CSV table of C-alpha atoms (C1' of nucleotides) in Angstrom, one decimal:
chain,number,residue,atom,x,y,z
A,1,UNK,CA,96.6,114.6,125.3
A,2,UNK,CA,97.4,111.0,126.1
A,3,UNK,CA,95.0,110.7,129.3
A,4,UNK,CA,91.4,110.3,129.4
A,5,UNK,CA,91.0,112.8,131.8
A,6,UNK,CA,93.3,115.2,130.3
A,7,UNK,CA,95.4,115.8,133.1
A,8,UNK,CA,98.6,114.5,131.4
A,9,UNK,CA,99.5,112.1,134.1
A,10,UNK,CA,99.9,108.3,132.7
A,11,UNK,CA,98.1,105.9,134.9
A,12,UNK,CA,99.8,102.4,135.1
A,13,UNK,CA,96.9,100.8,133.0
A,14,UNK,CA,97.7,103.2,130.3
A,15,UNK,CA,101.5,102.5,130.4
A,16,UNK,CA,100.9,98.8,130.2
A,17,UNK,CA,98.5,99.1,127.1
A,18,UNK,CA,101.2,101.4,125.3
A,19,UNK,CA,104.0,99.0,126.2
A,20,UNK,CA,101.9,96.1,124.8
A,21,UNK,CA,100.9,97.9,121.8
A,22,UNK,CA,104.7,98.9,120.8
A,23,UNK,CA,106.1,95.4,121.6
A,24,UNK,CA,103.4,93.5,119.7
A,25,UNK,CA,103.6,95.9,117.0
A,26,UNK,CA,107.4,94.9,116.6
A,27,UNK,CA,107.4,90.9,117.8
A,28,UNK,CA,103.7,90.0,117.1
A,29,UNK,CA,101.2,88.2,119.9
A,30,UNK,CA,103.2,85.0,120.6
A,31,UNK,CA,106.5,86.8,120.3
A,32,UNK,CA,105.8,89.2,123.2
A,33,UNK,CA,105.7,88.1,126.8
A,34,UNK,CA,103.6,89.6,129.6
A,35,UNK,CA,106.9,89.7,131.7
A,36,UNK,CA,108.4,91.9,129.1
A,37,UNK,CA,105.4,94.0,128.8
A,38,UNK,CA,105.3,94.6,132.7
A,39,UNK,CA,109.0,95.5,132.7
A,40,UNK,CA,108.7,97.9,129.9
A,41,UNK,CA,105.9,99.6,131.4
A,42,UNK,CA,107.7,100.1,134.7
A,43,UNK,CA,104.9,98.1,136.1
A,44,UNK,CA,104.9,95.0,138.3
A,45,UNK,CA,103.9,91.5,136.7
A,46,UNK,CA,100.7,91.4,139.3
A,47,UNK,CA,99.4,94.5,137.9
A,48,UNK,CA,98.9,93.3,134.6
A,49,UNK,CA,96.4,90.8,135.8
A,50,UNK,CA,94.9,93.4,138.2
A,51,UNK,CA,94.1,95.5,135.2
A,52,UNK,CA,93.5,92.7,132.8
A,53,UNK,CA,92.1,89.7,134.5
A,54,UNK,CA,91.4,88.3,131.1
A,55,UNK,CA,95.2,88.0,130.6
A,56,UNK,CA,97.1,88.2,127.5
A,57,UNK,CA,94.2,87.9,125.3
A,58,UNK,CA,92.4,91.0,126.8
A,59,UNK,CA,95.3,92.9,126.9
A,60,UNK,CA,95.9,92.2,123.2
A,61,UNK,CA,92.5,93.5,122.3
A,62,UNK,CA,93.2,96.8,124.5
A,63,UNK,CA,96.5,97.1,122.6
A,64,UNK,CA,94.7,96.8,119.1
A,65,UNK,CA,92.1,99.4,120.0
A,66,UNK,CA,95.0,101.7,121.0
A,67,UNK,CA,96.7,101.1,117.4
A,68,UNK,CA,93.2,101.6,116.0
A,69,UNK,CA,93.0,105.0,117.7
A,70,UNK,CA,96.6,105.8,116.8
A,71,UNK,CA,96.5,105.2,113.3
A,72,UNK,CA,93.0,106.8,112.8
A,73,UNK,CA,94.5,110.0,114.2
A,74,UNK,CA,97.3,109.9,111.9
A,75,UNK,CA,95.1,109.3,108.9
A,76,UNK,CA,92.8,112.2,110.1
A,77,UNK,CA,95.4,114.7,110.4
A,78,UNK,CA,97.6,113.8,107.4
A,79,UNK,CA,94.6,113.8,105.0
A,80,UNK,CA,93.2,117.3,106.2
A,81,UNK,CA,96.7,118.7,105.6
A,82,UNK,CA,96.6,118.9,101.8
A,83,UNK,CA,93.7,119.9,99.6
A,84,UNK,CA,94.0,117.6,96.9
A,85,UNK,CA,92.7,114.1,98.1
A,86,UNK,CA,94.9,112.3,95.8
A,87,UNK,CA,98.0,114.4,96.8
A,88,UNK,CA,97.1,113.6,100.6
A,89,UNK,CA,97.1,110.2,100.1
A,90,UNK,CA,100.4,110.1,98.6
A,91,UNK,CA,101.5,112.4,101.5
A,92,UNK,CA,100.2,109.7,103.8
A,93,UNK,CA,102.4,107.0,102.1
A,94,UNK,CA,105.5,109.4,102.4
A,95,UNK,CA,105.1,109.9,106.0
A,96,UNK,CA,104.7,106.2,106.9
A,97,UNK,CA,107.9,105.4,104.8
A,98,UNK,CA,109.9,108.3,106.8
A,99,UNK,CA,108.6,106.8,110.0
A,100,UNK,CA,109.3,103.2,109.1
A,101,UNK,CA,113.0,104.5,108.2
A,102,UNK,CA,113.3,106.3,111.2
A,103,UNK,CA,112.6,103.3,113.6
A,104,UNK,CA,115.0,101.3,111.5
A,105,UNK,CA,112.1,99.3,109.6
A,106,UNK,CA,110.8,98.0,112.9
A,107,UNK,CA,107.4,99.9,113.6
A,108,UNK,CA,105.1,98.8,111.0
A,109,UNK,CA,101.2,98.7,111.5
A,110,UNK,CA,100.3,98.4,115.1
A,111,UNK,CA,97.5,96.3,114.4
A,112,UNK,CA,98.7,93.7,111.6
A,113,UNK,CA,101.6,92.2,113.9
A,114,UNK,CA,99.2,91.6,116.8
A,115,UNK,CA,96.5,90.2,114.9
A,116,UNK,CA,98.3,88.0,112.4
A,117,UNK,CA,98.6,84.7,113.6
A,118,UNK,CA,96.5,85.0,116.7
A,119,UNK,CA,93.4,85.8,114.9
A,120,UNK,CA,92.3,82.1,114.2
A,121,UNK,CA,92.8,81.1,118.0
A,122,UNK,CA,91.2,84.3,119.4
A,123,UNK,CA,88.1,85.7,117.9
A,124,UNK,CA,88.1,88.6,120.0
A,125,UNK,CA,91.4,89.9,118.7
A,126,UNK,CA,90.2,89.2,115.1
A,127,UNK,CA,87.0,91.2,115.7
A,128,UNK,CA,89.2,94.1,117.2
A,129,UNK,CA,91.4,94.2,114.2
A,130,UNK,CA,88.4,94.0,111.7
A,131,UNK,CA,86.8,97.1,113.6
A,132,UNK,CA,90.0,99.1,113.0
A,133,UNK,CA,90.2,98.1,109.2
A,134,UNK,CA,86.4,99.1,109.0
A,135,UNK,CA,87.1,102.6,110.8
A,136,UNK,CA,90.2,103.6,108.6
A,137,UNK,CA,88.0,102.8,105.7
A,138,UNK,CA,85.3,105.0,107.1
A,139,UNK,CA,87.7,107.9,107.6
A,140,UNK,CA,89.1,107.6,104.3
A,141,UNK,CA,85.8,107.5,102.7
A,142,UNK,CA,84.4,110.5,104.3
A,143,UNK,CA,87.5,112.3,103.1
A,144,UNK,CA,86.8,111.4,99.5
A,145,UNK,CA,83.2,112.1,99.8
A,146,UNK,CA,84.1,115.7,101.1
A,147,UNK,CA,86.2,116.3,97.9
A,148,UNK,CA,83.0,115.6,95.7
A,149,UNK,CA,83.3,111.8,95.2
A,150,UNK,CA,79.9,109.9,94.9
A,151,UNK,CA,79.7,107.7,98.0
A,152,UNK,CA,80.0,104.2,96.1
A,153,UNK,CA,83.2,105.4,94.5
A,154,UNK,CA,84.4,106.9,98.0
A,155,UNK,CA,84.1,103.4,99.4
A,156,UNK,CA,85.7,101.4,96.8
A,157,UNK,CA,88.6,103.8,96.8
A,158,UNK,CA,88.8,104.0,100.6
A,159,UNK,CA,89.0,100.2,100.8
A,160,UNK,CA,91.7,100.1,98.0
A,161,UNK,CA,93.7,102.8,99.7
A,162,UNK,CA,93.5,101.1,103.2
A,163,UNK,CA,94.6,97.7,101.8
A,164,UNK,CA,97.3,99.1,99.6
A,165,UNK,CA,99.0,101.2,102.4
A,166,UNK,CA,98.7,98.3,104.6
A,167,UNK,CA,100.4,95.8,102.2
A,168,UNK,CA,103.0,98.4,101.0
A,169,UNK,CA,104.0,99.1,104.6
A,170,UNK,CA,104.7,95.5,105.1
A,171,UNK,CA,106.6,95.3,101.9
A,172,UNK,CA,108.6,98.2,102.9
A,173,UNK,CA,109.2,96.8,106.2
A,174,UNK,CA,110.6,93.4,104.8
A,175,UNK,CA,112.6,95.0,102.1
A,176,UNK,CA,114.1,97.6,104.3
A,177,UNK,CA,113.2,100.3,101.9
A,178,UNK,CA,111.0,103.2,101.5
A,179,UNK,CA,110.4,102.4,97.6
A,180,UNK,CA,107.1,100.2,97.9
A,181,UNK,CA,105.3,102.8,100.0
A,182,UNK,CA,106.4,105.8,97.6
A,183,UNK,CA,105.5,104.0,94.6
A,184,UNK,CA,102.1,102.7,96.0
A,185,UNK,CA,101.3,106.2,97.1
A,186,UNK,CA,102.0,107.7,93.6
A,187,UNK,CA,99.7,105.1,92.1
A,188,UNK,CA,96.9,105.5,94.5
A,189,UNK,CA,97.0,109.2,93.7
A,190,UNK,CA,96.9,108.4,90.2
A,191,UNK,CA,93.8,106.1,90.7
A,192,UNK,CA,92.0,108.7,92.6
A,193,UNK,CA,92.5,111.4,90.3
A,194,UNK,CA,91.3,109.2,87.6
A,195,UNK,CA,87.8,109.7,89.1
A,196,UNK,CA,87.4,113.3,88.7
B,1,UNK,CA,105.0,67.5,90.7
B,2,UNK,CA,106.1,68.2,94.3
B,3,UNK,CA,109.4,66.4,94.5
B,4,UNK,CA,113.0,67.8,93.3
B,5,UNK,CA,113.6,64.5,91.4
B,6,UNK,CA,110.0,64.1,90.1
B,7,UNK,CA,109.5,60.6,91.4
B,8,UNK,CA,106.1,62.0,93.3
B,9,UNK,CA,107.4,60.4,96.6
B,10,UNK,CA,107.6,62.9,99.4
B,11,UNK,CA,110.7,62.6,101.5
B,12,UNK,CA,110.7,63.4,105.3
B,13,UNK,CA,112.6,66.6,104.7
B,14,UNK,CA,109.9,67.7,102.3
B,15,UNK,CA,107.1,66.8,104.5
B,16,UNK,CA,108.7,68.9,107.5
B,17,UNK,CA,109.1,71.9,105.3
B,18,UNK,CA,105.3,71.7,104.1
B,19,UNK,CA,104.1,71.1,107.4
B,20,UNK,CA,106.0,74.3,108.8
B,21,UNK,CA,105.1,76.4,105.7
B,22,UNK,CA,101.3,75.6,106.5
B,23,UNK,CA,101.3,75.9,110.1
B,24,UNK,CA,103.4,79.2,110.1
B,25,UNK,CA,101.1,80.6,107.4
B,26,UNK,CA,98.3,80.4,110.1
B,27,UNK,CA,99.8,80.9,113.4
B,28,UNK,CA,103.0,82.8,112.7
B,29,UNK,CA,106.5,81.8,113.4
B,30,UNK,CA,106.4,82.2,117.6
B,31,UNK,CA,103.0,80.7,117.6
B,32,UNK,CA,104.1,77.3,115.8
B,33,UNK,CA,105.9,74.9,117.8
B,34,UNK,CA,108.6,72.2,116.4
B,35,UNK,CA,106.6,69.6,118.2
B,36,UNK,CA,103.7,70.4,116.5
B,37,UNK,CA,105.3,70.7,113.0
B,38,UNK,CA,106.8,67.0,113.7
B,39,UNK,CA,103.8,65.7,114.6
B,40,UNK,CA,101.8,67.1,111.6
B,41,UNK,CA,104.6,66.0,109.2
B,42,UNK,CA,104.5,62.7,110.6
B,43,UNK,CA,108.1,62.8,111.5
B,44,UNK,CA,109.9,62.7,114.8
B,45,UNK,CA,111.4,65.5,116.8
B,46,UNK,CA,114.9,64.3,116.1
B,47,UNK,CA,114.3,64.2,112.4
B,48,UNK,CA,113.8,67.9,112.4
B,49,UNK,CA,117.1,68.8,113.7
B,50,UNK,CA,118.7,66.1,111.6
B,51,UNK,CA,117.5,67.9,108.4
B,52,UNK,CA,117.7,71.4,110.0
B,53,UNK,CA,120.6,71.5,112.4
B,54,UNK,CA,120.2,75.5,112.5
B,55,UNK,CA,116.7,74.8,114.4
B,56,UNK,CA,113.7,76.8,113.9
B,57,UNK,CA,115.3,79.6,112.3
B,58,UNK,CA,116.6,77.6,109.5
B,59,UNK,CA,113.3,75.7,108.9
B,60,UNK,CA,111.4,79.1,108.9
B,61,UNK,CA,113.7,80.1,106.0
B,62,UNK,CA,113.0,77.0,104.3
B,63,UNK,CA,109.2,77.7,104.7
B,64,UNK,CA,109.3,81.0,103.4
B,65,UNK,CA,111.3,80.0,100.3
B,66,UNK,CA,108.7,77.1,99.9
B,67,UNK,CA,105.8,79.8,100.1
B,68,UNK,CA,107.9,81.8,97.8
B,69,UNK,CA,107.9,79.3,95.0
B,70,UNK,CA,104.0,78.5,95.7
B,71,UNK,CA,102.8,82.0,95.2
B,72,UNK,CA,105.0,82.5,92.4
B,73,UNK,CA,103.6,79.7,90.6
B,74,UNK,CA,100.0,80.8,91.3
B,75,UNK,CA,100.9,84.3,89.9
B,76,UNK,CA,102.6,83.0,86.9
B,77,UNK,CA,99.7,80.6,85.9
B,78,UNK,CA,96.8,82.8,87.0
B,79,UNK,CA,98.3,85.8,84.8
B,80,UNK,CA,98.9,83.8,82.0
B,81,UNK,CA,94.9,82.4,81.7
B,82,UNK,CA,93.6,86.0,80.6
B,83,UNK,CA,94.8,88.1,77.8
B,84,UNK,CA,94.2,91.3,79.2
B,85,UNK,CA,96.7,92.1,81.8
B,86,UNK,CA,94.2,94.2,83.9
B,87,UNK,CA,91.7,91.6,83.7
B,88,UNK,CA,94.2,89.0,84.5
B,89,UNK,CA,95.1,90.7,87.9
B,90,UNK,CA,91.3,91.2,88.8
B,91,UNK,CA,91.4,87.4,88.3
B,92,UNK,CA,94.0,87.0,90.6
B,93,UNK,CA,92.3,88.8,93.5
B,94,UNK,CA,88.9,86.7,92.9
B,95,UNK,CA,90.9,83.4,93.1
B,96,UNK,CA,92.7,84.6,96.2
B,97,UNK,CA,89.4,85.7,97.8
B,98,UNK,CA,87.8,82.1,96.9
B,99,UNK,CA,90.9,80.2,98.2
B,100,UNK,CA,90.7,82.4,101.6
B,101,UNK,CA,86.9,81.7,101.9
B,102,UNK,CA,87.5,78.2,101.5
B,103,UNK,CA,90.0,77.6,104.2
B,104,UNK,CA,87.7,79.6,106.6
B,105,UNK,CA,89.9,82.6,106.3
B,106,UNK,CA,93.0,80.7,108.0
B,107,UNK,CA,95.3,80.5,104.9
B,108,UNK,CA,96.5,84.1,104.1
B,109,UNK,CA,99.8,84.8,102.5
B,110,UNK,CA,102.6,82.1,103.0
B,111,UNK,CA,105.2,84.6,103.9
B,112,UNK,CA,103.5,87.4,105.5
B,113,UNK,CA,102.6,85.6,108.9
B,114,UNK,CA,106.1,83.9,109.2
B,115,UNK,CA,108.1,86.9,108.8
B,116,UNK,CA,106.3,89.3,110.7
B,117,UNK,CA,107.5,89.7,114.0
B,118,UNK,CA,110.5,87.4,113.6
B,119,UNK,CA,112.2,89.8,110.9
B,120,UNK,CA,113.8,92.0,113.6
B,121,UNK,CA,115.3,89.2,115.4
B,122,UNK,CA,116.3,87.1,112.5
B,123,UNK,CA,117.8,88.7,109.5
B,124,UNK,CA,117.7,85.5,107.7
B,125,UNK,CA,114.3,85.3,107.5
B,126,UNK,CA,113.7,88.9,106.8
B,127,UNK,CA,116.1,88.6,103.7
B,128,UNK,CA,114.2,85.3,102.4
B,129,UNK,CA,110.8,87.3,102.8
B,130,UNK,CA,112.2,90.4,101.0
B,131,UNK,CA,113.6,88.1,98.3
B,132,UNK,CA,110.2,86.6,97.7
B,133,UNK,CA,108.4,90.0,97.3
B,134,UNK,CA,111.2,90.8,94.7
B,135,UNK,CA,110.6,87.9,92.7
B,136,UNK,CA,106.7,88.4,92.9
B,137,UNK,CA,107.3,92.0,91.7
B,138,UNK,CA,109.6,90.6,88.7
B,139,UNK,CA,107.0,88.2,87.7
B,140,UNK,CA,104.2,90.7,87.6
B,141,UNK,CA,106.4,93.3,85.8
B,142,UNK,CA,107.4,90.6,83.5
B,143,UNK,CA,103.6,90.4,82.4
B,144,UNK,CA,103.1,93.8,82.2
B,145,UNK,CA,106.1,94.2,79.7
B,146,UNK,CA,104.8,91.5,77.5
B,147,UNK,CA,101.6,93.3,77.4
B,148,UNK,CA,103.4,96.5,75.9
B,149,UNK,CA,104.0,98.5,78.7
B,150,UNK,CA,107.5,100.4,79.2
B,151,UNK,CA,109.7,99.0,81.7
B,152,UNK,CA,109.3,101.8,84.1
B,153,UNK,CA,105.6,101.7,84.3
B,154,UNK,CA,105.7,98.0,84.4
B,155,UNK,CA,107.7,98.2,87.4
B,156,UNK,CA,105.8,100.8,89.2
B,157,UNK,CA,102.6,98.9,88.5
B,158,UNK,CA,104.0,95.7,89.6
B,159,UNK,CA,105.0,96.9,93.0
B,160,UNK,CA,101.7,98.5,93.4
B,161,UNK,CA,99.9,95.2,92.6
B,162,UNK,CA,102.0,92.9,94.8
B,163,UNK,CA,101.6,95.3,97.8
B,164,UNK,CA,97.9,96.0,97.4
B,165,UNK,CA,97.1,92.1,96.9
B,166,UNK,CA,99.1,91.6,99.9
B,167,UNK,CA,97.3,94.1,102.1
B,168,UNK,CA,93.8,93.2,100.8
B,169,UNK,CA,94.5,89.6,101.7
B,170,UNK,CA,95.1,90.4,105.2
B,171,UNK,CA,92.4,92.8,105.3
B,172,UNK,CA,90.2,90.3,103.8
B,173,UNK,CA,91.4,87.8,106.4
B,174,UNK,CA,90.8,89.6,109.5
B,175,UNK,CA,87.3,91.0,108.0
B,176,UNK,CA,86.2,87.6,107.2
B,177,UNK,CA,85.0,88.9,103.9
B,178,UNK,CA,86.0,88.7,100.2
B,179,UNK,CA,85.0,92.1,99.7
B,180,UNK,CA,88.7,94.0,100.3
B,181,UNK,CA,90.1,91.5,97.8
B,182,UNK,CA,87.6,92.1,95.2
B,183,UNK,CA,87.4,95.7,95.6
B,184,UNK,CA,91.1,96.0,95.5
B,185,UNK,CA,91.2,93.8,92.2
B,186,UNK,CA,88.5,96.0,90.5
B,187,UNK,CA,90.7,99.1,91.1
B,188,UNK,CA,94.0,97.5,90.3
B,189,UNK,CA,92.3,96.6,86.9
B,190,UNK,CA,91.4,100.3,86.4
B,191,UNK,CA,94.8,101.5,87.3
B,192,UNK,CA,96.4,99.1,84.9
B,193,UNK,CA,93.9,99.9,82.1
B,194,UNK,CA,94.6,103.9,82.4
B,195,UNK,CA,98.1,103.2,81.4
B,196,UNK,CA,96.8,102.3,77.9
C,1,DG,C1',97.0,98.8,143.8
C,2,DT,C1',101.6,97.1,144.3
C,3,DC,C1',104.7,93.1,144.7
C,4,DT,C1',106.6,88.3,145.2
C,5,DA,C1',106.4,83.4,145.2
C,6,DT,C1',105.3,79.7,142.9
C,7,DA,C1',102.4,76.3,140.2
C,8,DA,C1',101.9,73.9,135.8
C,9,DT,C1',103.0,73.6,131.6
C,10,DC,C1',105.5,74.2,127.4
C,11,DT,C1',109.6,75.6,124.8
C,12,DG,C1',113.8,74.9,121.9
C,13,DA,C1',117.5,72.3,121.9
C,14,DT,C1',121.0,68.2,122.7
C,15,DA,C1',122.7,63.4,123.7
C,16,DG,C1',122.7,59.0,122.6
C,17,DA,C1',120.7,54.4,121.5
C,18,DC,C1',119.1,51.8,117.8
D,1,DG,C1',118.1,58.3,109.2
D,2,DT,C1',114.9,57.3,113.1
D,3,DC,C1',113.4,57.8,117.9
D,4,DT,C1',113.2,58.7,122.9
D,5,DA,C1',114.7,60.8,127.2
D,6,DT,C1',116.1,64.9,129.3
D,7,DC,C1',117.9,69.4,130.2
D,8,DA,C1',117.6,74.4,131.0
D,9,DG,C1',114.9,78.1,130.6
D,10,DA,C1',110.9,80.4,129.7
D,11,DT,C1',105.8,80.8,129.6
D,12,DT,C1',101.1,82.2,131.3
D,13,DA,C1',98.6,82.3,135.4
D,14,DT,C1',97.2,82.2,140.4
D,15,DA,C1',97.7,83.0,145.5
D,16,DG,C1',98.4,85.7,149.0
D,17,DA,C1',101.1,89.1,151.8
D,18,DC,C1',101.5,93.9,152.2
DNA sequence: GTCTATAATCTGATAGAC
DNA sequence: GTCTATCAGATTATAGAC
């Protein structure tokens, strides 16, 4: 279900956000033009400014919020698949690695590329990215608490897991190799296991 | 000593590379113009193309190589300051956090921002970034081996340390908080200690 | 809501004088 | 090696017809 009303139909606004998210994920904020976004979305140039009067900045914030949702859903699903939380985090890393390879190393984190570089100029973008990281940390922490970890430990571990996965995904992307993600996943599992 | 010949004088070429590295670190590849680089370097527009006939791409590769050197030197120095390798990695994270705050959260990793987004279009840039990560992993692994860790463990840990520090630095940058780096540093220290 | 035309500006890159 | 002028194209954004 990709629409708000659940009808399955994709409105113009939604297609624009989706295209912006995908393109900025690969090319960054400054590397992606509004013209390219509108073309990819099958919308006209004017439609973009009709739905996003704030222009590129407003569109980037919407794209980051979309990536926030997307990666959050991934984390929730993947972490619930396996009983052992340490093994669940390692599985996350493996799935991310497979996805990265499947996209020929182009589709990294949907938030990182968009926020990096534009953050200093646009506070709204930086804040949207910060909110995404905060939410992801919360999701992982919740999962760890559910496994019996004390709140303080769960929060520390969650922050480490999100940061490490983020960095490993970028390392894997530029190295064009699954190794950094797989290795980091294994070591994160070991770290989590040490708390029990 | 910032010059190749050790004289201390800064040539035009070197000033251009330095300015490019700093600006791309903050604004990314596409967000940084050659005009801005030449102005910041105190050089003329034509000088840039005199030293870098390959244009912006060639300049970006030189900027990444400079960042590679810079962060490599930092790692080497910082890791040699403390005897215990686990504590040394935590100290690295603390120093990075302090530097990030001191720059008002603008100066993240000198390689990440430059490579992200431009990597798909320019293979030379992606390769330069991959080489940087590889070198950093080697430096950390060497330090861990020197502390008595078996080669296999040292390599796994080194890859994890570099990825995690990278991700934590970005998380700290967008969150405008030292917390992600400090937390990740503590947990990496715990992980390393668990190997002994 | 959709679409086109256009304004105003900026970009990377080149040529050539000094 | 330094500097300036300039080209051709792309960029964000706006105006207004339909």
